[in-house]
Coordinates of C-alpha atoms in Angstrom, one line a residue:
M1 CA 95.8 172.8 118.8
N2 CA 92.8 171.1 120.6
I3 CA 93.6 170.7 124.3
L4 CA 91.6 168.9 126.9
L5 CA 92.3 169.9 130.5
V6 CA 91.1 167.4 133.2
D7 CA 91.4 168.9 136.7
D8 CA 88.8 169.0 139.6
D9 CA 90.3 172.3 141.0
I10 CA 88.9 175.4 139.4
V11 CA 91.8 177.6 140.7
D12 CA 94.4 175.3 139.1
R13 CA 92.4 175.2 135.9
K14 CA 92.4 179.1 135.8
M15 CA 96.2 179.1 136.4
I16 CA 96.8 176.7 133.5
R17 CA 94.4 178.6 131.3
R18 CA 96.4 181.8 131.9
S19 CA 99.7 180.1 131.3
L20 CA 98.5 178.8 127.9
I21 CA 97.4 182.2 126.8
K22 CA 100.6 183.9 128.0
G23 CA 102.7 181.2 126.4
G24 CA 101.4 182.2 123.0
I25 CA 100.2 178.7 122.1
E26 CA 97.3 178.8 119.6
H27 CA 94.8 176.5 121.1
Q28 CA 91.1 175.5 121.6
L29 CA 90.6 174.5 125.3
T30 CA 88.1 172.1 126.7
E31 CA 87.8 171.8 130.5
V32 CA 86.3 168.9 132.5
E33 CA 86.4 168.2 136.2
S34 CA 86.6 164.4 136.5
V35 CA 88.0 161.2 134.9
E36 CA 84.5 160.2 133.8
E37 CA 83.9 163.5 132.0
G38 CA 87.4 163.2 130.4
I39 CA 86.7 159.8 128.9
I40 CA 83.4 161.0 127.5
A41 CA 85.1 164.1 126.0
I42 CA 87.9 162.0 124.4
E43 CA 85.4 159.5 122.9
Q44 CA 83.2 162.3 121.5
L45 CA 85.7 164.9 120.4
S46 CA 89.2 165.0 118.8
F47 CA 92.1 166.3 120.9
D48 CA 95.8 166.8 120.2
L49 CA 96.9 167.3 123.8
L50 CA 95.7 166.1 127.2
L51 CA 96.7 168.1 130.3
L52 CA 95.9 165.8 133.2
D53 CA 95.8 166.3 136.9
Y54 CA 96.9 163.4 139.0
N55 CA 95.1 164.1 142.3
M56 CA 91.3 164.0 141.8
P57 CA 88.5 162.5 143.9
A58 CA 87.0 159.1 143.1
K59 CA 89.4 158.4 140.3
N60 CA 92.9 159.8 139.7
G61 CA 94.9 160.6 136.6
L62 CA 96.4 157.1 136.4
D63 CA 92.9 155.6 136.2
L64 CA 92.2 157.8 133.2
L65 CA 95.4 156.6 131.5
I66 CA 94.5 153.0 132.2
E67 CA 91.1 153.5 130.7
L68 CA 92.5 155.2 127.6
K69 CA 94.8 152.3 127.1
R70 CA 91.9 149.9 127.4
I71 CA 89.8 151.7 124.8
N72 CA 92.9 152.1 122.5
H73 CA 93.0 155.9 122.6
I74 CA 96.4 156.2 124.4
R75 CA 98.3 156.6 121.1
D76 CA 96.0 159.4 119.8
L77 CA 97.1 162.0 122.4
T78 CA 100.1 163.9 123.6
I79 CA 99.8 163.7 127.4
V80 CA 101.3 165.9 130.1
M81 CA 100.6 164.9 133.7
I82 CA 100.4 167.9 136.2
S83 CA 100.5 167.1 139.9
N84 CA 101.0 168.6 143.3
A85 CA 103.0 165.5 144.4
Q86 CA 106.0 164.0 142.7
S87 CA 107.8 160.7 143.3
D88 CA 110.1 158.6 141.0
E89 CA 107.6 155.7 141.3
L90 CA 104.7 158.0 140.1
V91 CA 106.7 159.4 137.2
L92 CA 107.7 155.9 136.0
K93 CA 104.1 154.7 136.2
C94 CA 103.0 157.7 134.1
L95 CA 105.7 157.1 131.5
D96 CA 104.8 153.4 131.3
L97 CA 101.1 154.4 130.7
G98 CA 102.0 156.7 127.8
V99 CA 102.7 160.1 129.3
Q100 CA 105.2 162.3 127.5
D101 CA 106.0 164.8 130.3
F102 CA 105.4 165.3 134.0
L103 CA 105.1 168.8 135.7
L104 CA 104.6 170.0 139.3
K105 CA 101.8 172.5 139.6
E106 CA 104.0 174.8 141.7
E107 CA 106.5 175.0 138.9
V108 CA 104.0 175.8 136.1
T109 CA 104.6 179.1 134.4
A110 CA 103.7 180.2 130.9
S111 CA 107.3 179.5 129.6
I112 CA 107.7 176.1 131.4
L113 CA 104.2 174.9 130.3
S114 CA 104.9 176.1 126.7
R115 CA 108.3 174.3 126.6
S116 CA 106.8 171.2 128.2
I117 CA 104.0 171.0 125.6
I118 CA 106.5 171.5 122.7
Q119 CA 108.8 168.8 124.1
A120 CA 105.9 166.5 124.8
R121 CA 104.6 166.9 121.3
K122 CA 108.0 166.2 119.8
R123 CA 108.3 163.0 122.0
F124 CA 104.9 162.0 120.9
E125 CA 105.8 162.4 117.2
L126 CA 109.0 160.4 117.7
E127 CA 107.0 157.7 119.6
S128 CA 104.4 157.7 116.8
Q129 CA 107.1 157.3 114.1
L130 CA 108.7 154.4 116.1
H131 CA 105.4 152.8 116.5
N132 CA 104.5 153.2 112.8
S133 CA 107.9 151.7 111.9
Y134 CA 107.2 148.8 114.3
L135 CA 103.8 148.3 112.7
Q136 CA 105.4 148.2 109.2
V137 CA 108.0 145.6 110.3
K138 CA 105.2 143.7 112.1
E139 CA 103.1 143.7 108.9
M140 CA 106.0 142.4 106.9
A141 CA 106.5 139.6 109.4
E142 CA 102.7 138.9 109.2
L143 CA 102.5 138.6 105.4
D144 CA 103.0 135.4 103.4
A145 CA 106.0 136.1 101.1
L146 CA 104.6 134.1 98.2
T147 CA 100.9 135.2 98.0
G148 CA 100.9 138.5 99.9
L149 CA 98.1 137.2 102.1
Y150 CA 98.4 137.3 105.8
N151 CA 100.3 134.4 107.3
R152 CA 99.2 132.0 110.1
Y153 CA 100.6 134.1 112.9
Y154 CA 98.6 137.1 111.9
F155 CA 95.5 135.0 111.3
E156 CA 95.6 133.4 114.7
E157 CA 96.3 136.7 116.5
T158 CA 93.6 138.6 114.7
C159 CA 91.2 135.7 115.1
Q160 CA 91.7 135.7 118.9
R161 CA 91.3 139.5 119.1
L162 CA 88.1 139.4 117.0
M163 CA 86.7 136.5 119.0
Q164 CA 87.2 138.5 122.2
A165 CA 85.4 141.4 120.7
G166 CA 82.9 139.1 119.1
K167 CA 80.8 138.9 122.3
S168 CA 79.5 142.4 121.4
R169 CA 80.3 142.7 117.7
Y170 CA 79.5 139.3 116.1
S171 CA 76.6 137.0 116.6
C172 CA 78.2 134.4 114.3
A173 CA 81.5 133.8 112.5
G174 CA 83.1 130.9 110.7
V175 CA 86.7 129.7 110.5
L176 CA 87.4 128.0 107.1
I177 CA 90.5 125.9 106.3
V178 CA 91.1 125.0 102.7
D179 CA 93.6 122.8 100.9
I180 CA 94.2 121.6 97.3
V181 CA 93.3 118.0 96.5
D182 CA 96.5 116.1 95.3
F183 CA 98.6 119.2 95.3
K184 CA 101.8 117.0 95.4
K185 CA 100.7 115.5 92.1
I186 CA 100.3 119.0 90.6
N187 CA 103.7 119.9 91.9
D188 CA 105.3 116.8 90.5
R189 CA 103.5 117.1 87.1
F190 CA 103.8 120.8 86.4
G191 CA 106.8 121.8 88.4
H192 CA 107.4 123.9 91.5
E193 CA 107.2 127.3 89.7
A194 CA 103.8 126.5 88.2
A195 CA 102.6 125.1 91.5
D196 CA 103.7 128.2 93.3
Q197 CA 101.9 130.4 90.7
L198 CA 98.8 128.3 91.3
L199 CA 99.0 129.1 95.0
V200 CA 99.3 132.8 94.1
E201 CA 96.3 132.7 91.8
L202 CA 94.1 130.7 94.2
G203 CA 95.0 133.1 97.1
A204 CA 94.1 136.1 94.9
S205 CA 90.8 134.4 93.9
F206 CA 90.1 133.6 97.6
K207 CA 90.6 137.2 98.6
R208 CA 88.6 138.5 95.6
H209 CA 85.5 136.4 96.5
T210 CA 85.4 137.4 100.2
K211 CA 84.3 140.7 101.7
P212 CA 86.8 143.3 103.0
E213 CA 86.0 142.5 106.6
D214 CA 86.7 138.8 106.2
I215 CA 90.4 137.7 106.7
V216 CA 92.1 135.4 104.2
S217 CA 95.4 133.8 105.1
R218 CA 97.9 131.3 103.8
F219 CA 98.9 128.9 106.5
G220 CA 101.7 127.3 104.5
G221 CA 102.1 124.7 101.7
D222 CA 98.7 124.4 99.9
E223 CA 96.7 125.3 103.1
F224 CA 94.7 128.5 103.3
A225 CA 92.3 129.9 105.9
C226 CA 89.5 132.4 106.1
L227 CA 87.7 134.1 109.0
L228 CA 84.2 134.8 107.8
V229 CA 82.6 137.6 109.9
S230 CA 80.4 139.0 107.1
C231 CA 77.6 136.5 107.6
D232 CA 74.7 136.7 110.0
N233 CA 73.9 133.1 110.8
P234 CA 75.4 129.5 110.4
L235 CA 73.3 128.7 107.3
Q236 CA 74.6 131.8 105.5
I237 CA 78.2 130.8 106.4
K238 CA 77.6 127.3 105.1
I239 CA 76.2 128.7 101.8
E240 CA 79.1 131.1 101.5
A241 CA 81.6 128.2 102.2
E242 CA 80.0 126.0 99.5
K243 CA 80.1 129.0 97.0
L244 CA 83.8 129.5 97.8
I245 CA 84.5 125.8 97.0
K246 CA 82.9 126.1 93.6
L247 CA 84.6 129.4 92.8
L248 CA 88.1 128.1 93.8
S249 CA 87.7 124.7 92.3
R250 CA 88.3 125.4 88.6
T251 CA 90.9 125.3 85.8
Y252 CA 93.6 127.9 86.2
S253 CA 95.7 129.1 83.3
I254 CA 99.3 129.0 84.6
M255 CA 102.4 129.6 82.4
S256 CA 100.5 128.6 79.3
M257 CA 99.2 125.4 81.0
D258 CA 95.7 124.5 82.1
I259 CA 95.9 123.2 85.7
R260 CA 92.7 121.7 87.1
C261 CA 92.4 122.5 90.8
Q262 CA 89.9 121.0 93.3
V263 CA 89.8 122.3 96.9
R264 CA 88.5 120.8 100.1
M265 CA 87.2 122.7 103.1
G266 CA 86.8 122.2 106.9
L267 CA 84.6 124.6 108.7
A268 CA 84.1 125.5 112.4
L269 CA 81.4 127.9 113.7
Y270 CA 81.6 130.7 116.3
P271 CA 80.1 130.5 118.9
L272 CA 78.5 127.1 118.1
N273 CA 81.7 125.0 118.1
G274 CA 83.8 127.3 120.3
K275 CA 84.6 130.8 121.4
R276 CA 88.4 130.6 121.3
A277 CA 90.4 131.2 118.1
D278 CA 92.8 128.3 118.7
D279 CA 89.9 125.9 119.3
L280 CA 88.1 127.0 116.2
I281 CA 91.2 126.7 114.0
R282 CA 91.9 123.2 115.4
F283 CA 88.2 122.2 114.9
A284 CA 88.2 123.5 111.3
D285 CA 91.4 121.5 110.7
I286 CA 89.8 118.3 112.1
A287 CA 86.8 118.9 109.8
L288 CA 89.2 119.2 106.9
F289 CA 90.8 115.9 107.9
R290 CA 87.3 114.3 107.9
S291 CA 86.7 115.8 104.4
K292 CA 89.9 114.2 103.2
S293 CA 88.8 110.8 104.6
A294 CA 85.3 111.1 103.1
K295 CA 86.7 112.3 99.8
S296 CA 83.9 114.8 99.8
S297 CA 83.8 118.0 97.7
A298 CA 81.4 119.7 100.1
A299 CA 82.4 121.9 103.0
C300 CA 82.7 119.7 106.1
I301 CA 81.4 121.3 109.3
F302 CA 83.0 120.3 112.6
E303 CA 80.9 118.0 114.9
D304 CA 81.8 117.1 118.4
N305 CA 82.4 113.4 117.6
M306 CA 85.1 114.3 115.1
Q307 CA 87.5 115.3 117.8
T308 CA 87.5 111.8 119.3
E309 CA 88.0 110.2 115.8
F310 CA 90.7 112.7 114.9
Q311 CA 92.5 112.1 118.3
M312 CA 92.5 108.4 117.7
K313 CA 93.9 108.7 114.2
Y314 CA 96.4 111.2 115.4
N315 CA 97.6 108.8 118.1
V316 CA 97.8 105.9 115.6
E317 CA 99.8 108.1 113.2
Q318 CA 102.3 109.2 115.8
D319 CA 102.6 105.6 117.1
L320 CA 103.1 104.3 113.6
R321 CA 105.7 107.0 112.8
G322 CA 107.7 105.8 115.8
A323 CA 107.3 102.2 114.8
I324 CA 108.6 102.8 111.3
D325 CA 111.6 104.7 112.7
K326 CA 112.4 102.0 115.2
Q327 CA 111.6 99.2 112.7
E328 CA 109.1 97.6 115.1
L329 CA 106.9 96.3 112.2
E330 CA 107.0 92.8 111.0
L331 CA 106.0 90.8 107.9
A332 CA 103.7 87.8 107.9
F333 CA 103.4 85.4 104.9
Q334 CA 100.4 83.5 103.6
P335 CA 101.2 80.6 101.3
I336 CA 99.6 80.3 97.8
V337 CA 99.2 76.8 96.5
D338 CA 99.4 75.6 92.9
I339 CA 96.7 72.9 92.6
R340 CA 98.3 71.1 89.6
Q341 CA 101.8 71.0 91.0
G342 CA 100.6 70.2 94.5
K343 CA 102.9 72.6 96.3
V344 CA 103.4 76.1 97.6
V345 CA 104.6 78.2 94.7
S346 CA 104.1 81.7 96.1
L347 CA 103.6 83.8 99.3
E348 CA 101.8 87.0 100.0
A349 CA 103.6 89.4 102.3
L350 CA 101.4 91.1 104.9
I351 CA 102.3 93.8 107.3
R352 CA 101.9 93.2 111.1
W353 CA 102.4 95.7 114.0
P354 CA 102.9 93.7 117.2
T355 CA 103.9 96.7 119.4
A356 CA 100.9 98.9 118.4
Q357 CA 99.4 100.8 121.4
F358 CA 96.1 101.9 119.8
T359 CA 95.3 99.4 116.9
S360 CA 97.0 96.4 115.5
S361 CA 94.5 96.0 112.7
P362 CA 96.2 96.4 109.3
Q363 CA 93.1 97.7 107.7
E364 CA 93.0 100.5 110.3
F365 CA 96.6 101.5 110.5
I366 CA 97.1 101.2 106.7
L367 CA 94.3 103.7 106.2
V368 CA 95.9 106.1 108.6
A369 CA 99.3 105.6 106.8
E370 CA 97.7 106.5 103.5
E371 CA 95.9 109.6 104.9
S372 CA 99.1 110.8 106.5
R373 CA 101.4 109.8 103.6
L374 CA 103.3 107.4 106.0
I375 CA 102.5 104.8 103.4
E376 CA 105.5 106.0 101.4
P377 CA 108.2 105.1 104.0
L378 CA 106.2 102.1 105.2
G379 CA 105.6 100.8 101.7
K380 CA 109.3 101.1 100.9
W381 CA 110.3 99.2 104.1
I382 CA 107.8 96.4 103.2
I383 CA 109.3 96.1 99.6
E384 CA 112.9 96.1 100.7
H385 CA 112.4 93.7 103.7
A386 CA 110.2 91.3 101.6
I387 CA 112.7 91.0 98.8
Y388 CA 115.5 90.3 101.3
T389 CA 113.3 87.7 103.1
L390 CA 112.4 85.9 99.9
K391 CA 116.1 85.5 99.2
Q392 CA 116.5 83.7 102.5
I393 CA 113.4 81.5 102.0
N394 CA 114.4 80.4 98.5
S395 CA 117.8 79.3 99.7
K396 CA 116.0 76.5 101.6
F397 CA 114.1 75.0 98.7
G398 CA 115.1 73.4 95.4
Y399 CA 112.6 75.4 93.4
P400 CA 111.9 79.2 93.2
I401 CA 109.0 80.5 95.3
R402 CA 107.4 83.8 94.2
L403 CA 106.3 86.6 96.4
A404 CA 103.3 89.0 96.2
I405 CA 103.5 92.5 97.7
N406 CA 100.6 94.9 98.0
L407 CA 100.8 98.4 96.7
S408 CA 98.5 101.3 97.8
P409 CA 96.9 103.9 95.5
L410 CA 99.4 106.5 96.7
Q411 CA 102.4 104.2 95.9
L412 CA 101.1 103.7 92.4
V413 CA 101.3 107.4 91.5
D414 CA 104.8 107.7 93.0
M415 CA 107.0 107.9 89.9
S416 CA 110.1 107.0 91.9
L417 CA 108.7 103.6 93.0
P418 CA 109.7 101.5 90.0
A419 CA 113.3 102.7 90.3
F420 CA 113.3 101.9 94.0
I421 CA 112.0 98.4 93.4
N422 CA 114.7 97.9 90.8
D423 CA 117.4 99.2 93.1
C424 CA 116.2 96.8 95.9
L425 CA 116.3 93.8 93.5
E426 CA 119.8 94.7 92.3
R427 CA 121.1 95.0 95.8
A428 CA 119.6 91.6 96.8
N429 CA 120.7 90.1 93.5
M430 CA 117.1 88.9 92.8
E431 CA 115.2 88.6 89.6
G432 CA 112.1 90.7 89.1
G433 CA 110.2 87.7 87.7
L434 CA 110.0 86.3 91.2
F435 CA 107.8 89.2 92.4
T436 CA 104.2 90.1 91.9
F437 CA 102.8 93.5 92.9
E438 CA 99.1 93.5 93.9
L439 CA 96.8 96.4 93.4
T440 CA 93.1 97.0 94.1
E441 CA 90.6 98.2 91.5
T442 CA 90.1 101.5 93.4
A443 CA 93.8 102.3 92.8
L444 CA 93.1 102.2 89.1
L445 CA 90.4 104.9 89.4
N446 CA 92.9 107.7 90.4
D447 CA 95.1 109.5 87.9
S448 CA 95.0 106.7 85.3
E449 CA 97.8 108.2 83.2
R450 CA 100.4 108.2 86.1
V451 CA 99.2 104.7 87.2
M452 CA 99.6 103.3 83.7
T453 CA 103.1 104.8 83.5
S454 CA 104.0 103.3 86.9
L455 CA 102.6 99.9 86.1
N456 CA 104.5 99.7 82.8
R457 CA 107.8 100.6 84.5
I458 CA 107.2 97.9 87.1
K459 CA 106.5 95.4 84.3
D460 CA 109.7 96.5 82.5
I461 CA 111.7 95.3 85.6
G462 CA 110.2 91.8 85.0
C463 CA 107.7 91.9 87.8
K464 CA 104.1 90.7 87.4
L465 CA 100.9 92.6 88.3
A466 CA 97.9 91.1 90.1
L467 CA 94.4 92.7 90.4
D468 CA 93.4 92.0 94.0
D469 CA 89.8 91.5 95.5
F470 CA 88.3 91.0 92.0
G471 CA 84.5 90.5 92.2
T472 CA 83.9 93.3 94.8
G473 CA 83.4 97.0 94.5
Y474 CA 83.9 98.5 91.0
S475 CA 84.9 95.2 89.3
S476 CA 85.2 96.3 85.7
I477 CA 86.3 94.0 82.8
S478 CA 87.8 97.2 81.2
H479 CA 90.5 97.2 83.9
L480 CA 91.6 93.7 82.8
L481 CA 91.7 94.9 79.2
N482 CA 93.2 98.4 79.6
Y483 CA 95.9 97.6 82.2
P484 CA 98.9 95.2 82.0
I485 CA 97.4 92.7 84.5
D486 CA 98.9 89.2 84.6
I487 CA 97.0 87.7 87.6
V488 CA 93.5 88.1 89.0
K489 CA 92.8 87.3 92.6
V490 CA 89.2 86.3 93.1
D491 CA 87.8 87.8 96.3
K492 CA 86.8 85.8 99.3
S493 CA 83.2 87.0 99.1
L494 CA 82.8 85.0 95.9
T495 CA 84.5 82.0 97.4
D496 CA 82.1 82.0 100.3
R497 CA 79.1 81.9 98.0
I498 CA 80.2 78.6 96.4
E499 CA 78.5 76.7 99.2
A500 CA 75.8 79.3 99.9
D501 CA 73.4 78.7 97.0
E502 CA 73.3 77.5 93.4
M503 CA 73.5 81.0 92.0
G504 CA 76.7 81.7 93.9
E505 CA 78.2 78.6 92.5
R506 CA 77.2 79.5 89.0
V507 CA 78.6 83.0 89.3
F508 CA 81.9 81.5 90.6
F509 CA 82.3 79.0 87.8
G510 CA 81.2 81.6 85.2
L511 CA 83.7 84.1 86.4
I512 CA 86.6 81.6 86.4
N513 CA 85.7 80.5 82.8
M514 CA 85.6 84.2 81.7
L515 CA 89.0 84.9 83.3
K516 CA 90.6 81.8 81.7
S517 CA 89.2 82.9 78.3
L518 CA 91.2 86.1 78.8
Q519 CA 94.3 83.9 79.4
L520 CA 94.8 85.4 82.9
S521 CA 96.4 83.5 85.7
I522 CA 93.9 83.0 88.6
V523 CA 94.3 82.9 92.4
V524 CA 91.2 82.2 94.4
E525 CA 91.4 83.8 97.9
G526 CA 89.6 82.8 101.1
V527 CA 89.7 79.1 100.6
E528 CA 88.9 77.8 104.1
R529 CA 87.0 74.5 103.7
Y530 CA 87.5 71.4 101.6
Q531 CA 84.3 72.0 99.6
Q532 CA 85.7 75.3 98.4
Y533 CA 89.1 73.7 97.6
Y534 CA 87.3 71.0 95.7
A535 CA 85.2 73.5 93.7
C536 CA 88.4 75.3 92.7
K537 CA 89.9 72.0 91.4
E538 CA 86.7 71.3 89.5
A539 CA 86.9 74.8 87.9
N540 CA 90.5 74.1 86.9
V541 CA 91.7 77.1 89.0
D542 CA 95.5 77.6 88.9
K543 CA 96.2 78.6 92.4
V544 CA 94.4 79.0 95.8
Q545 CA 95.1 80.8 99.0
G546 CA 93.4 80.7 102.4
Y547 CA 93.1 79.3 105.9
Y548 CA 92.4 75.7 104.5
F549 CA 96.2 75.6 104.0
S550 CA 97.5 78.2 106.4
S551 CA 96.8 81.5 108.1
P552 CA 99.5 84.2 107.6
V553 CA 102.6 83.1 109.6
S554 CA 105.7 84.9 110.9
E555 CA 109.0 85.1 109.1
S556 CA 110.5 82.6 111.5
S557 CA 107.7 80.0 110.8
V558 CA 107.2 80.4 107.1
I559 CA 109.8 77.8 106.0
N560 CA 108.4 75.0 108.2
T561 CA 104.9 76.0 107.2
I562 CA 105.8 75.6 103.5
R563 CA 107.4 72.2 104.1
A564 CA 104.3 71.0 106.1
I565 CA 101.9 72.1 103.3
N566 CA 104.0 70.5 100.6
K567 CA 104.1 67.3 102.6
D568 CA 100.3 67.2 103.0
L569 CA 99.8 67.9 99.3
A570 CA 102.2 65.2 98.3
R571 CA 100.3 62.7 100.4
E572 CA 97.1 63.8 98.6
V573 CA 98.7 63.3 95.2
D574 CA 99.9 59.8 96.3
A575 CA 96.4 58.9 97.5
R576 CA 94.9 59.9 94.1
R577 CA 97.3 57.5 92.4

């Protein structure tokens, strides 16, 4: 047994030395005279037992115990405190600091010291067993049950500990947060079991392609994290992050199925972006949020301005969530006029948020709704409320007025949407033929197979489909040929060019003729002036929509607005006669 004796009194050291020999304990004894020498000896050599004097000049035995706890050596030693003085308070302090036994020097004999050492060693063994059991339970609590990786709790705790040690150990480190693009679609398409197995495979791949000193964790769902400490500088971390994206983004063979997986990544750098683990994790999460918004496949590194943007979007999201729950949103309606019939034949339903605290712009809060998936409950509320409202409107007129409702890209890949629409129609006792669902061309670029299935099911209900904003962005004739589109809505940007120059006018008339040759119904948007309205009539356009007739109006005003427009159009028809 290797024993360290720390005592400033040479007489006491001799007494203890003799007691050890007489007690028959086989040992190797090292003697030092101060706390400082004791710490040096413990750091340089290996000991089984520490015999520690309490009363010493400069620093006492408690100071040594405190230092051992600080440098994480307190659990490596059996400790017996030997003192000339005894009090209950002192004994309790010693026990709290890891001492296994306490002896008065005046009581020390060979047999008492021998018994104390044996008992102390036994207590130490029991404490070690308990501690090891605790560590095993703790490890089980810190592991993700599905992947076997560390969970978020362990990652955050370890991150914080390493960041504190990082002042001396690490010049640079990176916190990476990774998620799977469109994981919900994978889940829906291949099933939960396959999706779970994908998470297991991806986690194993993540672990395999990082170094042992790096920490890989699964936060939950499809979100993983990694603390990169094996890199020497920010550029190396960036290179390693990009490499990980390429390695993780691949086709996985799961349950005899090939599942294509693409990951996104947010990255925060220590100490450049922060020195606290919770800050770095939050910043990496914000960078991941930006990566989602930008639809980028590269690792997105946190920048200071992202926090302001993220906070704004977070505020809008929380405010919008409350507005949906409290039904604080409203619908506005913009009339669509049939030129030949000279009356309002349709309306477009538009969402409005009068109680918004941060932004009332539909473009802004709809974007947040899509990114946060709030578009799903919001979109369903719009559909249900719009169908009910049209029923009330049509009860006031002698002819049926149709209604156009916008669908987001996320709604189009929701396979439950057609059934929801049908259910709303049945409950309202309304025909599907009265409704048009508008979609943008960008919505057709995502998961075309699911989009096509969804569109066909909506058509089966009897509803029509309109391609919105045609003439901007991707504008592809193939969309008109490949998808079951009934109506094309010509974008305002083309309407504005009618008066701008001769080329703009030729483009407008050429586009209208092309669409008519495809036997598609046409609605021209953004008609604000008489010249634009006149050009639409000259081009034999079916229907027009814009501020020339009316801006979007509230639910309470829409009936009077329709009547006023119809009255004006009737006068125009009479004047032509």
